[in-house]
Amino acid sequence: MSDYTSVDGAIPFECLRVDLVPGRTVIVHIDLQNDFLHDEGHYGKSGIDIRHMQRVINPINALTAEARQRGVPIVWTRHGTKGVVDGGPFMQHRPFLKDGGLRQNTWGYKIYEPLGALPDDWYVEKTRLSAFFSTNLDVILRGLKAKTVIFTGVLTNQCVAATSKDASFRDYMPIVVEECTGTTLPNLHDPAVEMMRVGWAAVSTLEDVMAQIEELPLTNSPVGD
Amino acid sequence: MSDYTSVDGAIPFECLRVDLVPGRTVIVHIDLQNDFLHDEGHYGKSGIDIRHMQRVINPINALTAEARQRGVPIVWTRHGTKGVVDGGPFMQHRPFLKDGGLRQNTWGYKIYEPLGALPDDWYVEKTRLSAFFSTNLDVILRGLKAKTVIFTGVLTNQCVAATSKDASFRDYMPIVVEECTGTTLPNLHDPAVEMMRVGWAAVSTLEDVMAQIEELPLTNSPVGD
Amino acid sequence: MSDYTSVDGAIPFECLRVDLVPGRTVIVHIDLQNDFLHDEGHYGKSGIDIRHMQRVINPINALTAEARQRGVPIVWTRHGTKGVVDGGPFMQHRPFLKDGGLRQNTWGYKIYEPLGALPDDWYVEKTRLSAFFSTNLDVILRGLKAKTVIFTGVLTNQCVAATSKDASFRDYMPIVVEECTGTTLPNLHDPAVEMMRVGWAAVSTLEDVMAQIEELPLTNSPVGD
Amino acid sequence: MSDYTSVDGAIPFECLRVDLVPGRTVIVHIDLQNDFLHDEGHYGKSGIDIRHMQRVINPINALTAEARQRGVPIVWTRHGTKGVVDGGPFMQHRPFLKDGGLRQNTWGYKIYEPLGALPDDWYVEKTRLSAFFSTNLDVILRGLKAKTVIFTGVLTNQCVAATSKDASFRDYMPIVVEECTGTTLPNLHDPAVEMMRVGWAAVSTLEDVMAQIEELPLTNSPVGD
């Protein structure tokens, strides 16, 4: 990896090492829907290289399984609009979405089935890059008394970066699991991860965050306050 | 510059070319305060290399002068808190701010004087990376009927990226002037610019945006609707 | 009606008379769901007197029919949560909701069928009194280029007052149609209407707003800008 | 007082009795500025009857003094804009503000001096009725780990109602002290208080809230979490 943070003077940040808070940890899986991950989804069928996004599938399955063991609540976000009218500049930036893709109430909008989302998990419908913007995500996290929030998903340099950043604005401690994030522009993956690491999130390996989850008490449901 | 957007498949974005809308264009200068730009400011005195941030001074002065000629409203944001309590995780990430720097009502919080901010310009006080978060920036932009918003300032990979992104969420068309942005981590400048360009903003040269401003009508004050 | 605005000194407000803007008018129907309006809904079955809420049905049907003729976009909001966790203090204030009522994905959460909501209308899922809080309502209204927004629904003193107020914060001109609003506490209806009228909204009769809609051009879809 | 909540059926609410949480209680004084409270302020000089607003002065001084004894943090909000452009529909509703009053950086914008605001208190600049809208109030309350928030100020039916309501949306427990609120339209005071009481806030007497503050530990500064 290039050294993105080499500087001449003093280092203008300190990397965070965040310990998961028992009873106050939540996982947010970002936009793991057919349109991004499935070969027949809108991105795949548009000829976009989705392999770097698909790499997240196995690590996320491992993470989700461990989290379910410990009662860590799981939130799934999905990106989509009714159409171009509520899509904003995002749609103008991505002309291949003009006539379809990332549309509410379509097959492509569903969570990719092998990831095992359950009806009783939490769901967030988003229309912009950040899953906090004009959604119920903050309502859910406050209701769950979340303090440490684990983020995975796609795209590293867009929705994952935007959502983890917005989490830090609201005083949640965001933890991004590197292997569980992917993008359509793999050359931007490493610098995006670096921006999070130096700017607004703890960046963790899957191994490390799994080890931390394993040490949580078995019942990790929200505590009193 | 590295080619951050080279991919195997179809290109998953289209760069925006945004024309300034007469009477609906506003400039937002981000965090151009002594603490970032002045040799005696908190960043400079902490030994952080601020030269890449200081490079914005001349281009921004040229831009501001031209904008004033055409009556383009100018907004100055400033980053600062009362202390650590309202600083959030941002403060934990930057231990050199624990005892000072980026504090409201200090010299370091003032706009760097050579930039010529005027009392009758617009001002925004921010406490998080994005100048839209928990501030009056959107109130001002709506009041000014803004559609195209020109962004400059520091840091490219943090407050400039975050604020221009949040502008696009609210259906403003953000235009980031590359020479007018700078950072403490110059190796992250180019990838940050690329993320904006492919994700949520038009990226412009100073020359190009100056030429566009020169073509605006002389009275560019907010129009009826 | 009591005279709620009689004062000794100067009158501290001026009532607004708002003309509908062609191509930029939207109707927002608030929380017209079975749980509030249907005899078998959660409010009715809990023994709460829902007759003042049910009075809105005919006027709203008349309004909706006229609006559809002119292509005025229609937004339906619905109030509901997954449960108590994401319900907030609202749930503590209303113990009859502890075990059901206002829950997502239930029959009671559906729009009351005689109101004729169509699949291609716009929908907003809300969890707090104001339909702007943590929802996509503002995204939709911006996308539709709305300037004048007509509000109906329940409860006058809670969700209608809160949502119309929040609309004015965002520089939309809210118009509340008096006959199309109702509440569980009829004695609070008139003062709530007065607070809107003197504080943040135009209050209109059904007759007046119908007459205005009839004068809109036949195709009222969102205009350029 | 009229009985605003008399109904035929089941009572659709339960009044909240909220105990102050030690170390997590904050007072928010709303808009106690010269323009509202001082005889020479903009409201007074415009001939508006400000006596019902002025009644809050003594009770608020008693409350503030007791709070300072116990280290309860105090937040002062102020309402004002640069002018009409950023004032929104609020300004159209109040033509007597067209040329002055509620303007930032004026004498009328300052906190009414007899209330004893201290430089080290917290301050919020607001431009709309709710002190949460586009301000740093939520940043401050989160930073202070607030759970129970005591509200006072003017106007009962506008900024106090709007701000306490918005507090409940964010899962704070709002407590409105009745004697410490006032309005320009006294006939709307009681119904506004009733709407809060049945809808989104605990309503308390000064005596009761004072007694509760007296029982807080002497050092009431924010606790760990």
PDB file of N, CA, C and O in Angstrom, chain D residues 128-168:
ATOM      1  N   ARG D 128     -34.736  29.538  13.545  1.00  0.00           N
ATOM      2  CA  ARG D 128     -36.100  29.072  13.357  1.00  0.00           C
ATOM      3  C   ARG D 128     -36.713  28.835  14.742  1.00  0.00           C
ATOM      4  O   ARG D 128     -36.017  28.923  15.751  1.00  0.00           O
ATOM      5  N   LEU D 129     -37.989  28.487  14.816  1.00  0.00           N
ATOM      6  CA  LEU D 129     -38.655  28.348  16.116  1.00  0.00           C
ATOM      7  C   LEU D 129     -37.954  27.332  17.013  1.00  0.00           C
ATOM      8  O   LEU D 129     -37.731  27.575  18.188  1.00  0.00           O
ATOM      9  N   SER D 130     -37.624  26.182  16.471  1.00  0.00           N
ATOM     10  CA  SER D 130     -36.993  25.157  17.301  1.00  0.00           C
ATOM     11  C   SER D 130     -35.502  25.411  17.457  1.00  0.00           C
ATOM     12  O   SER D 130     -34.783  25.626  16.475  1.00  0.00           O
ATOM     13  N   ALA D 131     -35.039  25.352  18.687  1.00  0.00           N
ATOM     14  CA  ALA D 131     -33.609  25.556  18.947  1.00  0.00           C
ATOM     15  C   ALA D 131     -32.774  24.362  18.515  1.00  0.00           C
ATOM     16  O   ALA D 131     -31.544  24.409  18.593  1.00  0.00           O
ATOM     17  N   PHE D 132     -33.414  23.291  18.074  1.00  0.00           N
ATOM     18  CA  PHE D 132     -32.663  22.148  17.542  1.00  0.00           C
ATOM     19  C   PHE D 132     -32.419  22.279  16.042  1.00  0.00           C
ATOM     20  O   PHE D 132     -31.559  21.605  15.497  1.00  0.00           O
ATOM     21  N   PHE D 133     -33.178  23.113  15.375  1.00  0.00           N
ATOM     22  CA  PHE D 133     -33.111  23.148  13.914  1.00  0.00           C
ATOM     23  C   PHE D 133     -31.877  23.917  13.435  1.00  0.00           C
ATOM     24  O   PHE D 133     -31.766  25.127  13.643  1.00  0.00           O
ATOM     25  N   SER D 134     -30.964  23.213  12.802  1.00  0.00           N
ATOM     26  CA  SER D 134     -29.780  23.839  12.202  1.00  0.00           C
ATOM     27  C   SER D 134     -28.935  24.587  13.227  1.00  0.00           C
ATOM     28  O   SER D 134     -28.431  25.671  12.955  1.00  0.00           O
ATOM     29  N   THR D 135     -28.793  24.002  14.398  1.00  0.00           N
ATOM     30  CA  THR D 135     -27.967  24.582  15.461  1.00  0.00           C
ATOM     31  C   THR D 135     -27.107  23.500  16.111  1.00  0.00           C
ATOM     32  O   THR D 135     -27.267  22.313  15.840  1.00  0.00           O
ATOM     33  N   ASN D 136     -26.266  23.960  17.025  1.00  0.00           N
ATOM     34  CA  ASN D 136     -25.396  23.039  17.769  1.00  0.00           C
ATOM     35  C   ASN D 136     -26.010  22.534  19.070  1.00  0.00           C
ATOM     36  O   ASN D 136     -25.289  21.975  19.904  1.00  0.00           O
ATOM     37  N   LEU D 137     -27.321  22.731  19.286  1.00  0.00           N
ATOM     38  CA  LEU D 137     -27.899  22.336  20.576  1.00  0.00           C
ATOM     39  C   LEU D 137     -27.752  20.845  20.834  1.00  0.00           C
ATOM     40  O   LEU D 137     -27.379  20.413  21.936  1.00  0.00           O
ATOM     41  N   ASP D 138     -28.013  20.030  19.836  1.00  0.00           N
ATOM     42  CA  ASP D 138     -27.913  18.589  20.043  1.00  0.00           C
ATOM     43  C   ASP D 138     -26.459  18.178  20.281  1.00  0.00           C
ATOM     44  O   ASP D 138     -26.186  17.287  21.090  1.00  0.00           O
ATOM     45  N   VAL D 139     -25.527  18.828  19.597  1.00  0.00           N
ATOM     46  CA  VAL D 139     -24.098  18.565  19.830  1.00  0.00           C
ATOM     47  C   VAL D 139     -23.752  18.812  21.300  1.00  0.00           C
ATOM     48  O   VAL D 139     -23.065  18.013  21.942  1.00  0.00           O
ATOM     49  N   ILE D 140     -24.254  19.919  21.833  1.00  0.00           N
ATOM     50  CA  ILE D 140     -23.967  20.267  23.228  1.00  0.00           C
ATOM     51  C   ILE D 140     -24.610  19.259  24.176  1.00  0.00           C
ATOM     52  O   ILE D 140     -23.962  18.735  25.092  1.00  0.00           O
ATOM     53  N   LEU D 141     -25.876  18.948  23.960  1.00  0.00           N
ATOM     54  CA  LEU D 141     -26.584  18.036  24.869  1.00  0.00           C
ATOM     55  C   LEU D 141     -25.944  16.649  24.850  1.00  0.00           C
ATOM     56  O   LEU D 141     -25.810  15.998  25.879  1.00  0.00           O
ATOM     57  N   ARG D 142     -25.571  16.177  23.669  1.00  0.00           N
ATOM     58  CA  ARG D 142     -24.875  14.884  23.607  1.00  0.00           C
ATOM     59  C   ARG D 142     -23.543  14.959  24.322  1.00  0.00           C
ATOM     60  O   ARG D 142     -23.168  14.046  25.052  1.00  0.00           O
ATOM     61  N   GLY D 143     -22.820  16.049  24.102  1.00  0.00           N
ATOM     62  CA  GLY D 143     -21.524  16.208  24.768  1.00  0.00           C
ATOM     63  C   GLY D 143     -21.668  16.198  26.281  1.00  0.00           C
ATOM     64  O   GLY D 143     -20.812  15.672  26.996  1.00  0.00           O
ATOM     65  N   LEU D 144     -22.753  16.774  26.765  1.00  0.00           N
ATOM     66  CA  LEU D 144     -23.004  16.829  28.212  1.00  0.00           C
ATOM     67  C   LEU D 144     -23.674  15.559  28.728  1.00  0.00           C
ATOM     68  O   LEU D 144     -24.005  15.478  29.909  1.00  0.00           O
ATOM     69  N   LYS D 145     -23.893  14.599  27.855  1.00  0.00           N
ATOM     70  CA  LYS D 145     -24.541  13.313  28.216  1.00  0.00           C
ATOM     71  C   LYS D 145     -25.935  13.538  28.807  1.00  0.00           C
ATOM     72  O   LYS D 145     -26.377  12.793  29.706  1.00  0.00           O
ATOM     73  N   ALA D 146     -26.622  14.549  28.320  1.00  0.00           N
ATOM     74  CA  ALA D 146     -27.919  14.900  28.884  1.00  0.00           C
ATOM     75  C   ALA D 146     -28.956  13.808  28.670  1.00  0.00           C
ATOM     76  O   ALA D 146     -29.002  13.163  27.615  1.00  0.00           O
ATOM     77  N   LYS D 147     -29.775  13.597  29.673  1.00  0.00           N
ATOM     78  CA  LYS D 147     -30.953  12.730  29.542  1.00  0.00           C
ATOM     79  C   LYS D 147     -32.219  13.526  29.877  1.00  0.00           C
ATOM     80  O   LYS D 147     -33.195  13.458  29.146  1.00  0.00           O
ATOM     81  N   THR D 148     -32.193  14.249  30.973  1.00  0.00           N
ATOM     82  CA  THR D 148     -33.342  15.085  31.336  1.00  0.00           C
ATOM     83  C   THR D 148     -32.978  16.542  31.072  1.00  0.00           C
ATOM     84  O   THR D 148     -31.942  17.020  31.524  1.00  0.00           O
ATOM     85  N   VAL D 149     -33.854  17.222  30.328  1.00  0.00           N
ATOM     86  CA  VAL D 149     -33.563  18.602  29.924  1.00  0.00           C
ATOM     87  C   VAL D 149     -34.718  19.496  30.364  1.00  0.00           C
ATOM     88  O   VAL D 149     -35.875  19.267  29.990  1.00  0.00           O
ATOM     89  N   ILE D 150     -34.388  20.500  31.165  1.00  0.00           N
ATOM     90  CA  ILE D 150     -35.378  21.443  31.687  1.00  0.00           C
ATOM     91  C   ILE D 150     -35.471  22.632  30.746  1.00  0.00           C
ATOM     92  O   ILE D 150     -34.444  23.236  30.417  1.00  0.00           O
ATOM     93  N   PHE D 151     -36.684  22.966  30.316  1.00  0.00           N
ATOM     94  CA  PHE D 151     -36.873  24.079  29.385  1.00  0.00           C
ATOM     95  C   PHE D 151     -37.641  25.231  30.032  1.00  0.00           C
ATOM     96  O   PHE D 151     -38.643  25.017  30.721  1.00  0.00           O
ATOM     97  N   THR D 152     -37.193  26.434  29.736  1.00  0.00           N
ATOM     98  CA  THR D 152     -37.919  27.650  30.105  1.00  0.00           C
ATOM     99  C   THR D 152     -37.891  28.591  28.908  1.00  0.00           C
ATOM    100  O   THR D 152     -37.163  28.342  27.955  1.00  0.00           O
ATOM    101  N   GLY D 153     -38.622  29.699  28.994  1.00  0.00           N
ATOM    102  CA  GLY D 153     -38.431  30.753  27.997  1.00  0.00           C
ATOM    103  C   GLY D 153     -39.673  31.179  27.267  1.00  0.00           C
ATOM    104  O   GLY D 153     -40.804  30.942  27.693  1.00  0.00           O
ATOM    105  N   VAL D 154     -39.422  31.825  26.132  1.00  0.00           N
ATOM    106  CA  VAL D 154     -40.515  32.400  25.336  1.00  0.00           C
ATOM    107  C   VAL D 154     -40.371  31.971  23.888  1.00  0.00           C
ATOM    108  O   VAL D 154     -39.270  31.696  23.440  1.00  0.00           O
ATOM    109  N   LEU D 155     -41.483  31.917  23.158  1.00  0.00           N
ATOM    110  CA  LEU D 155     -42.874  31.983  23.524  1.00  0.00           C
ATOM    111  C   LEU D 155     -43.388  30.560  23.749  1.00  0.00           C
ATOM    112  O   LEU D 155     -43.024  29.651  22.996  1.00  0.00           O
ATOM    113  N   THR D 156     -44.230  30.433  24.754  1.00  0.00           N
ATOM    114  CA  THR D 156     -44.778  29.123  25.098  1.00  0.00           C
ATOM    115  C   THR D 156     -45.262  28.358  23.871  1.00  0.00           C
ATOM    116  O   THR D 156     -44.898  27.195  23.660  1.00  0.00           O
ATOM    117  N   ASN D 157     -46.102  29.026  23.053  1.00  0.00           N
ATOM    118  CA  ASN D 157     -46.764  28.351  21.935  1.00  0.00           C
ATOM    119  C   ASN D 157     -45.909  28.261  20.684  1.00  0.00           C
ATOM    120  O   ASN D 157     -46.343  27.699  19.690  1.00  0.00           O
ATOM    121  N   GLN D 158     -44.701  28.796  20.737  1.00  0.00           N
ATOM    122  CA  GLN D 158     -43.858  28.726  19.546  1.00  0.00           C
ATOM    123  C   GLN D 158     -42.510  28.070  19.879  1.00  0.00           C
ATOM    124  O   GLN D 158     -42.373  26.856  19.758  1.00  0.00           O
ATOM    125  N   CYS D 159     -41.540  28.852  20.324  1.00  0.00           N
ATOM    126  CA  CYS D 159     -40.199  28.283  20.472  1.00  0.00           C
ATOM    127  C   CYS D 159     -40.099  27.271  21.614  1.00  0.00           C
ATOM    128  O   CYS D 159     -39.340  26.301  21.518  1.00  0.00           O
ATOM    129  N   VAL D 160     -40.828  27.486  22.695  1.00  0.00           N
ATOM    130  CA  VAL D 160     -40.762  26.520  23.792  1.00  0.00           C
ATOM    131  C   VAL D 160     -41.423  25.205  23.388  1.00  0.00           C
ATOM    132  O   VAL D 160     -40.868  24.120  23.590  1.00  0.00           O
ATOM    133  N   ALA D 161     -42.595  25.301  22.803  1.00  0.00           N
ATOM    134  CA  ALA D 161     -43.287  24.088  22.350  1.00  0.00           C
ATOM    135  C   ALA D 161     -42.456  23.364  21.291  1.00  0.00           C
ATOM    136  O   ALA D 161     -42.276  22.143  21.339  1.00  0.00           O
ATOM    137  N   ALA D 162     -41.927  24.116  20.335  1.00  0.00           N
ATOM    138  CA  ALA D 162     -41.179  23.496  19.239  1.00  0.00           C
ATOM    139  C   ALA D 162     -39.895  22.831  19.733  1.00  0.00           C
ATOM    140  O   ALA D 162     -39.539  21.726  19.311  1.00  0.00           O
ATOM    141  N   THR D 163     -39.195  23.500  20.645  1.00  0.00           N
ATOM    142  CA  THR D 163     -37.910  22.967  21.094  1.00  0.00           C
ATOM    143  C   THR D 163     -38.085  21.766  22.015  1.00  0.00           C
ATOM    144  O   THR D 163     -37.361  20.771  21.907  1.00  0.00           O
ATOM    145  N   SER D 164     -39.063  21.824  22.909  1.00  0.00           N
ATOM    146  CA  SER D 164     -39.278  20.675  23.798  1.00  0.00           C
ATOM    147  C   SER D 164     -39.754  19.470  22.996  1.00  0.00           C
ATOM    148  O   SER D 164     -39.383  18.323  23.280  1.00  0.00           O
ATOM    149  N   LYS D 165     -40.549  19.722  21.972  1.00  0.00           N
ATOM    150  CA  LYS D 165     -41.009  18.633  21.105  1.00  0.00           C
ATOM    151  C   LYS D 165     -39.820  17.987  20.390  1.00  0.00           C
ATOM    152  O   LYS D 165     -39.673  16.766  20.385  1.00  0.00           O
ATOM    153  N   ASP D 166     -38.983  18.814  19.813  1.00  0.00           N
ATOM    154  CA  ASP D 166     -37.814  18.288  19.109  1.00  0.00           C
ATOM    155  C   ASP D 166     -36.875  17.550  20.060  1.00  0.00           C
ATOM    156  O   ASP D 166     -36.176  16.616  19.650  1.00  0.00           O
ATOM    157  N   ALA D 167     -36.842  17.951  21.325  1.00  0.00           N
ATOM    158  CA  ALA D 167     -36.018  17.222  22.302  1.00  0.00           C
ATOM    159  C   ALA D 167     -36.521  15.796  22.459  1.00  0.00           C
ATOM    160  O   ALA D 167     -35.735  14.843  22.501  1.00  0.00           O
ATOM    161  N   SER D 168     -37.837  15.648  22.517  1.00  0.00           N
ATOM    162  CA  SER D 168     -38.391  14.300  22.696  1.00  0.00           C
ATOM    163  C   SER D 168     -38.106  13.423  21.481  1.00  0.00           C
ATOM    164  O   SER D 168     -37.923  12.216  21.603  1.00  0.00           O
TER     165      SER D 168
END
